[in-house]
Coordinates of C-alpha atoms in Angstrom, one line a residue:
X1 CA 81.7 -61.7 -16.0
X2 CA 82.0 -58.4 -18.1
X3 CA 82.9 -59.5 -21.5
X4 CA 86.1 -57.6 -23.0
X5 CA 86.0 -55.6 -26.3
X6 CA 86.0 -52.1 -26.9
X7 CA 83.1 -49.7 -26.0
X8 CA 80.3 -50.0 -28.1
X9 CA 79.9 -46.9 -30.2
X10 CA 76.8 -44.9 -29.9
X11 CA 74.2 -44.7 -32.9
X12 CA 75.3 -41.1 -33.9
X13 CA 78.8 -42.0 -34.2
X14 CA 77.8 -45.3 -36.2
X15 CA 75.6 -43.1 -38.9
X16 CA 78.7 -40.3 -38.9
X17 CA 81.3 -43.1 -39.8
X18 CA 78.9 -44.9 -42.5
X19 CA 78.1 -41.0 -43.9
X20 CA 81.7 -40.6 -44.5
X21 CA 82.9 -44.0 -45.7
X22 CA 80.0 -43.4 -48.2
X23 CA 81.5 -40.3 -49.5
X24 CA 84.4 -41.8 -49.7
X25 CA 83.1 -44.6 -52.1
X26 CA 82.0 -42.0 -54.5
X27 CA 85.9 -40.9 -55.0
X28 CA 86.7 -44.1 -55.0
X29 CA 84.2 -45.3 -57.9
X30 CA 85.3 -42.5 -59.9
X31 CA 88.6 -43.3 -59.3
X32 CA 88.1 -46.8 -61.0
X33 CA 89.8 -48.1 -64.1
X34 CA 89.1 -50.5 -67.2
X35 CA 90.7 -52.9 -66.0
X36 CA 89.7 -52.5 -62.1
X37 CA 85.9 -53.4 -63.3
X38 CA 86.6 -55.9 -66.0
X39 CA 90.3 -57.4 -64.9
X40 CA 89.4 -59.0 -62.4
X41 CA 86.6 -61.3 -63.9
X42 CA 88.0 -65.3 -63.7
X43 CA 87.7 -67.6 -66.4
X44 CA 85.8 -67.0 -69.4
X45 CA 85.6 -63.3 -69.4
X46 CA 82.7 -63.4 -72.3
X47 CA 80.3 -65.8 -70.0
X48 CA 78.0 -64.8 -66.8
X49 CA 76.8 -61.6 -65.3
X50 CA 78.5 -58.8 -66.9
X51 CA 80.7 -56.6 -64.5
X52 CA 78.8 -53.4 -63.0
X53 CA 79.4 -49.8 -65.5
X54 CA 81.5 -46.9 -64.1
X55 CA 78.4 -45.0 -63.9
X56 CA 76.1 -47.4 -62.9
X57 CA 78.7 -47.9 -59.3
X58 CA 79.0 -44.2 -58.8
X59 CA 75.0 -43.5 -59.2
X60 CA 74.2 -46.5 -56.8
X61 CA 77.3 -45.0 -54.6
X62 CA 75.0 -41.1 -54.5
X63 CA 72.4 -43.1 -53.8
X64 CA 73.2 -45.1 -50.8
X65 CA 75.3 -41.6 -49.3
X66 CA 72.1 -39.8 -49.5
X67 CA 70.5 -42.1 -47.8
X68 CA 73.3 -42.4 -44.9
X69 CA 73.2 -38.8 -44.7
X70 CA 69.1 -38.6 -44.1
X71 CA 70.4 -41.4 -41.4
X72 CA 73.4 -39.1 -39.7
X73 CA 71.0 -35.9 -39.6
X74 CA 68.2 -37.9 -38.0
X75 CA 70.3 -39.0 -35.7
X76 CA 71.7 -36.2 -35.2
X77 CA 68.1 -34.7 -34.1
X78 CA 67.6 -36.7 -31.8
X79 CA 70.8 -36.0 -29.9
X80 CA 69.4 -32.3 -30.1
X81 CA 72.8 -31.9 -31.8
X82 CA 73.4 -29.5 -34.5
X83 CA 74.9 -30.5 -37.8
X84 CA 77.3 -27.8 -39.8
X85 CA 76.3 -26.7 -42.9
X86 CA 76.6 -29.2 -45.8
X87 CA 79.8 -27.9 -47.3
X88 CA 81.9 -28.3 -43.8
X89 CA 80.1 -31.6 -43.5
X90 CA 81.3 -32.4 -46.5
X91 CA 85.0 -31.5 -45.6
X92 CA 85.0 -33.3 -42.6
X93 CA 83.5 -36.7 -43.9
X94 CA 86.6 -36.6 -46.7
X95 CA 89.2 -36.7 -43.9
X96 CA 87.0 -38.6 -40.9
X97 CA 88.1 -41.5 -40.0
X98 CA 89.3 -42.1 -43.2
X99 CA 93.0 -44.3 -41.9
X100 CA 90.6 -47.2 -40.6
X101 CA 91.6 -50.5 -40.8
X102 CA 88.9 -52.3 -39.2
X103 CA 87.1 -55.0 -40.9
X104 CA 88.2 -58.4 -43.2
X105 CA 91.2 -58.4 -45.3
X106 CA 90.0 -58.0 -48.9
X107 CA 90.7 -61.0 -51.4
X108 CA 93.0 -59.8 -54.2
X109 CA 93.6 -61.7 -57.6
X110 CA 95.1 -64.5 -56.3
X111 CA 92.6 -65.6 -53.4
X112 CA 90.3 -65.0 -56.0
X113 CA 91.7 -67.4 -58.6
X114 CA 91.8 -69.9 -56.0
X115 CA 88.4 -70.1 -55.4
X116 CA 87.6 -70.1 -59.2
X117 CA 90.2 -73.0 -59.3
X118 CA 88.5 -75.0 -56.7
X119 CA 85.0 -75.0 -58.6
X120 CA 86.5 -75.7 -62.1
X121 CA 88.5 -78.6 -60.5
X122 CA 84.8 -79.6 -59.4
X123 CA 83.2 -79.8 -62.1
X124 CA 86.3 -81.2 -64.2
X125 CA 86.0 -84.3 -61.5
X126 CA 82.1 -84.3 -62.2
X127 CA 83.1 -84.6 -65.8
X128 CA 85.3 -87.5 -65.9
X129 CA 83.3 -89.3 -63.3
X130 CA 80.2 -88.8 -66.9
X131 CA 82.9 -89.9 -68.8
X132 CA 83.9 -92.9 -67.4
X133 CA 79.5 -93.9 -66.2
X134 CA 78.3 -95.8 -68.6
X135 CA 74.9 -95.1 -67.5
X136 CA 75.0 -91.3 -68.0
X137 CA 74.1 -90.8 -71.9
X138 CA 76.6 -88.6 -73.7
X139 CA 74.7 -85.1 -74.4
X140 CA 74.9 -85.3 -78.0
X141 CA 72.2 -88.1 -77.9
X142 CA 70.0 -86.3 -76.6
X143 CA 70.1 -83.0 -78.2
X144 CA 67.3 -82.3 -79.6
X145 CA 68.7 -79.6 -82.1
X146 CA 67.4 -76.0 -79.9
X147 CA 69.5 -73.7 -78.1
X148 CA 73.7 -74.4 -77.5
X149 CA 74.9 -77.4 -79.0
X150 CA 76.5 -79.2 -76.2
X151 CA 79.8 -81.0 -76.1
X152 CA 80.8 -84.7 -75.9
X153 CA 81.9 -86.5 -72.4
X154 CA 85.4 -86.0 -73.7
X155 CA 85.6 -83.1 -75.4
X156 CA 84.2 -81.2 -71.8
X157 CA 86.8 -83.1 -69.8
X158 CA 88.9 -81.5 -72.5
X159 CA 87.4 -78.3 -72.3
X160 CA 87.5 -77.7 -68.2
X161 CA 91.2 -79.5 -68.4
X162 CA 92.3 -76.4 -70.3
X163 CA 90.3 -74.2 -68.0
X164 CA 92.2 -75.8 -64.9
X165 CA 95.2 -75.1 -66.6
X166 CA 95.3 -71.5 -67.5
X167 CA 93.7 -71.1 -63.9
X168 CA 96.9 -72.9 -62.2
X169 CA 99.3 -70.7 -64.7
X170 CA 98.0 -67.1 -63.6
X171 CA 98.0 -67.8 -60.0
X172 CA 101.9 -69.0 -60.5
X173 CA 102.4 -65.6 -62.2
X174 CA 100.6 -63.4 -59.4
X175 CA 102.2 -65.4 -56.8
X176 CA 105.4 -64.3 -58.1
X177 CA 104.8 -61.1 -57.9
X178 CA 103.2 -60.4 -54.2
X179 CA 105.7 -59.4 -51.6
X180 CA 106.8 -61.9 -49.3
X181 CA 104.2 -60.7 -46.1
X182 CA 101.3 -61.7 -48.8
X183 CA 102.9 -65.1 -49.3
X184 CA 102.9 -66.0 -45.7
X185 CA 99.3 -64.7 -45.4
X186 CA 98.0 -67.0 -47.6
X187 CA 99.5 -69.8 -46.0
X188 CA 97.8 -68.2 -42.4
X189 CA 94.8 -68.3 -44.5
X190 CA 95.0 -72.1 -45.6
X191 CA 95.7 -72.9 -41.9
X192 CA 93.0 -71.3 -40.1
X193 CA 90.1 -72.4 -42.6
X194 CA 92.0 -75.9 -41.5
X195 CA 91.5 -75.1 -38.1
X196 CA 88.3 -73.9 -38.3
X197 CA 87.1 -77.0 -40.1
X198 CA 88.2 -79.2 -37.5
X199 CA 86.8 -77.6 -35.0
X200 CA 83.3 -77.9 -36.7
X201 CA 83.7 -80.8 -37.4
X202 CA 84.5 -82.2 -33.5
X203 CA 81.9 -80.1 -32.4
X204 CA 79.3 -81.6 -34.6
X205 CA 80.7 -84.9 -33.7
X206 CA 81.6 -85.3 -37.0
X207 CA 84.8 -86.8 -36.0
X208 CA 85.9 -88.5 -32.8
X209 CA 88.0 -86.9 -30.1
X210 CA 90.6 -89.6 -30.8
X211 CA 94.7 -88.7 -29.5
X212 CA 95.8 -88.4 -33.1
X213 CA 92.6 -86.0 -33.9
X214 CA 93.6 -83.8 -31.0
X215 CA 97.0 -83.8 -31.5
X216 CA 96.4 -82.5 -35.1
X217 CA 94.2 -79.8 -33.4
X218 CA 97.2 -79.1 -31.3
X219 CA 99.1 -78.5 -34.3
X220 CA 97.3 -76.8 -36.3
X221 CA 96.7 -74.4 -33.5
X222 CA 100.4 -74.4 -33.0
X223 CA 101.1 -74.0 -37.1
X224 CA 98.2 -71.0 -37.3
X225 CA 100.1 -69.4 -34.0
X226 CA 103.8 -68.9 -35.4
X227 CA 102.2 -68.0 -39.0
X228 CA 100.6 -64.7 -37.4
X229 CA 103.8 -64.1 -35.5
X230 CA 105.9 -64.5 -38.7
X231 CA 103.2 -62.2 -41.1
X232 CA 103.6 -59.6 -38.3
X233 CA 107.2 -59.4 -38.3
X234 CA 107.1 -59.4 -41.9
X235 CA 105.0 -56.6 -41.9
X236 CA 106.7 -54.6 -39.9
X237 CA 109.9 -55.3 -41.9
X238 CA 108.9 -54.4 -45.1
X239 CA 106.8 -51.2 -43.7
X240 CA 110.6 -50.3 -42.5
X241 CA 112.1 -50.9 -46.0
X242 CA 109.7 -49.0 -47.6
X243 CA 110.3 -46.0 -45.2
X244 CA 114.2 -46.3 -45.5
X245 CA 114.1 -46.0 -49.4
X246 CA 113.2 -43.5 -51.7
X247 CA 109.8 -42.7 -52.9
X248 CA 109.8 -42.9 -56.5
X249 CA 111.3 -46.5 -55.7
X250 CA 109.3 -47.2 -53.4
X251 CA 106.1 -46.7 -55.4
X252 CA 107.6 -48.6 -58.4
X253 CA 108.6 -51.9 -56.2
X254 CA 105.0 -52.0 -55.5
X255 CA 103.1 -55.1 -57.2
X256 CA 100.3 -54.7 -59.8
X257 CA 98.7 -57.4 -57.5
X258 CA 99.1 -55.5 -54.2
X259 CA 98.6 -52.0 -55.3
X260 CA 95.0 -50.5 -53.9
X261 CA 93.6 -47.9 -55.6
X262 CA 94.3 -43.8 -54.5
X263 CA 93.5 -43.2 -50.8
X264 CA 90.7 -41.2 -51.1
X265 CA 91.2 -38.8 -48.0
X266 CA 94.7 -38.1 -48.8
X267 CA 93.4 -37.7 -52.7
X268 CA 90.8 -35.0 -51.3
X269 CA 93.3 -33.6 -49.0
X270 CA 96.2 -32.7 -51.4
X271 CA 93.3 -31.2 -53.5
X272 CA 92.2 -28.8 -51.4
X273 CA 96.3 -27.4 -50.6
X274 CA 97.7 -28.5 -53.7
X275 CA 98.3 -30.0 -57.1
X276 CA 100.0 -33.6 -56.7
X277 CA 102.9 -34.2 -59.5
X278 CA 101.1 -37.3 -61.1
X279 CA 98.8 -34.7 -62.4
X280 CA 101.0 -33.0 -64.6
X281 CA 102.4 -36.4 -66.1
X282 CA 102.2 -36.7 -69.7
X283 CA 99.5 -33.4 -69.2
X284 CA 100.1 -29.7 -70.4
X285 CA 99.0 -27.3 -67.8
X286 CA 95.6 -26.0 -70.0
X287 CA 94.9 -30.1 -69.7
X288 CA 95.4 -30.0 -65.6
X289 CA 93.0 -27.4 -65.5
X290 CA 90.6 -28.0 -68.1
X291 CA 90.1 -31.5 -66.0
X292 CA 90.1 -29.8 -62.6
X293 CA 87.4 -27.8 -63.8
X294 CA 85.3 -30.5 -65.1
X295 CA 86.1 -31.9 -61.1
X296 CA 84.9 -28.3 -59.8
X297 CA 82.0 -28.8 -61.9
X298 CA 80.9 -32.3 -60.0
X299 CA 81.5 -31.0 -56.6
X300 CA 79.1 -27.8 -57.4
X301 CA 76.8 -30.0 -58.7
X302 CA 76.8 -32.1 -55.9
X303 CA 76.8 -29.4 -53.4
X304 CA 73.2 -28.2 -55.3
X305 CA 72.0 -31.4 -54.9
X306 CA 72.9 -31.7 -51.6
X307 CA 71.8 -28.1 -50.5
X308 CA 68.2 -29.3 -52.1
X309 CA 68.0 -32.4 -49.9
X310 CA 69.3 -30.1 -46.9
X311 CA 66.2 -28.2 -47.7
X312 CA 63.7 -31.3 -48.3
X313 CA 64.3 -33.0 -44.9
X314 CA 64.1 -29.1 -43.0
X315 CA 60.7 -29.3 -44.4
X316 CA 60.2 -32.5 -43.4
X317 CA 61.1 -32.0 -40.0
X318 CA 58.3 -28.9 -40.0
X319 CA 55.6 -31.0 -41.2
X320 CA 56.4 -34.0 -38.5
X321 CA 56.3 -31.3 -35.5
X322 CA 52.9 -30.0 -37.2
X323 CA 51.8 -33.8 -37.2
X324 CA 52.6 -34.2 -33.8
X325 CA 50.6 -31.1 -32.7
X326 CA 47.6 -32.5 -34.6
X327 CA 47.6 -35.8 -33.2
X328 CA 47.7 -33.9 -30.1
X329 CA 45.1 -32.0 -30.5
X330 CA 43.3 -34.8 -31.3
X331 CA 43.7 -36.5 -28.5
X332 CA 43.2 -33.7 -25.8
X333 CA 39.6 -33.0 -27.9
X334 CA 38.8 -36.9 -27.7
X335 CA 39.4 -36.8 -24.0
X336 CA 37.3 -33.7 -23.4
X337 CA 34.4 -35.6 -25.0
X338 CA 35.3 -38.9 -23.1

């Protein structure tokens, strides 16, 4: 039996679409804020791996488009398929594809909150099950005197109490703020990871098939079913609000929470035919341009970098066909002599 899906793409359009979602990412890291690097850290924001640099996401994003390029021009060759010049290619990896909306939904602050929530509420159980042990020694007894002092049983019960709490308090404050479709989302969420665990768990026979196990299968199944149809709807409903109102309103009912950052193609798009109004917020004209031409200045050097790549691999191609005629030759002489 044929199994449905849709038709799997070919390896040249896989390379094209990875080319240009990689361009894309460059915009988008330059695009980034303060606070879209470092805002979204949970808990202690002074503790763990620091967040990424500006820089340091926009160098790694060049890197990994060069390489998709070298990938979309090698496969390219060996459609016998002839790429434009690197400027057009440029221009039409801004705009291709660029409306996808294939792929996992994204957490935002408040999925991610809950996840920190349920490991702090871990190891605050961990604590007070030390705490109330008599056979675990309280930390302080054994410190030695090098490195952190630790804390006593009670005062880290204390300590991740506090953590729990201020955890709780900011998802009540995002929650408030997400539009009604998010709400009911997270609620589909909770469900299906429900479902899904269930599942596993009668497949590994980690339960029993019993009637009232099945019939909270049903149920969930049943529960997870009207959630999507409700989270459509909603969906739909507010994408009709938003058209029917104006745009300035529109754009200032949005959520911090929900907000996702410029679209790129459109971004690229209206800079190519013209000037969008945020520019000229709070900006004189000789500002507007003086930043535009520090933009100009990025693409050119882009394009130069680019152009000597472009040049790089068309020597590399000449040296492979002159490889191949070698080992050729080599073989036909070997033969002769055989």
């Amino acid at each position: 039996m044929a199994s449905k899906g849709r038709t799997p793409l070919s390896a040249l359009e896989k390379a094209k679409r990875k080319a240009a979602r990689d361009y894309r990412r460059i915009a988008e890291k330059r695009s980034l804020t303060y606070d879209d690097i470092y805002g979204k850290r949970a808990g202690n924001k002074n503790m763990g791996r620091k967040p990424v640099s500006k820089e340091e996401q926009i160098r790694r994003a060049k890197k990994q488009f060069l390489k998709s390029l070298s990938e979309h021009r090698a496969e390219a060759r060996k459609e016998s398929i002839d790429l434009p010049d690197i400027k057009s290619l440029l221009r039409e990896y801004r705009t291709y594809r660029a409306n996808d909306s294939a792929g996992r939904k994204s957490a935002d602050r408040y999925l991610i909150l809950k996840k920190h929530l349920k490991k702090e509420n871990e190891k605050l159980l961990q604590a007070q099950r030390e705490l109330e042990s008599d056979d675990i020694p309280c930390p302080l007894e054994t410190y030695s005197g090098r490195g952190r002092k630790p804390m006593s049983k009670r005062e880290k019960v204390k300590y991740l109490s506090d953590k729990v709490t201020e955890v709780v308090l900011e998802m009540e404050e995002v929650y408030k703020k997400v539009p009604e479709s998010q709400k009911i989302y997270y609620e589909l969420r909770d469900a299906r990871l429900e479902l899904r665990e269930l599942r596993e768990n009668l497949k590994n026979q980690k339960l029993a098939p019993f009637d009232d196990v099945l019939a909270a299968r049903e149920e969930l199944e049943q529960k997870v079913s009207e959630l999507e149809t409700a989270y459509n709807e909603q969906l739909k409903l507010e994408k009709k609000e938003s058209k029917s109102k104006p745009l300035q309103s529109s754009t200032s009912a949005l959520s911090p929470t929900t907000t996702p950052l410029p679209s790129v193609a459109t971004t690229l798009s209206n800079s190519e035919n013209e000037v969008t109004e945020e520019l000229f917020q709070n900006r004189s004209p000789h500002q507007v341009i003086d930043n535009m031409k520090q933009d100009l200045a990025e693409v050119e050097e882009e394009i130069k970098r680019l152009e000597l790549l472009e040049e790089v691999l068309r020597k590399k191609e000449e040296f492979i066909k002159k490889r191949k005629l070698i080992k050729q030759g080599i073989e036909n002489i070997q033969n002769k002599i055989i």
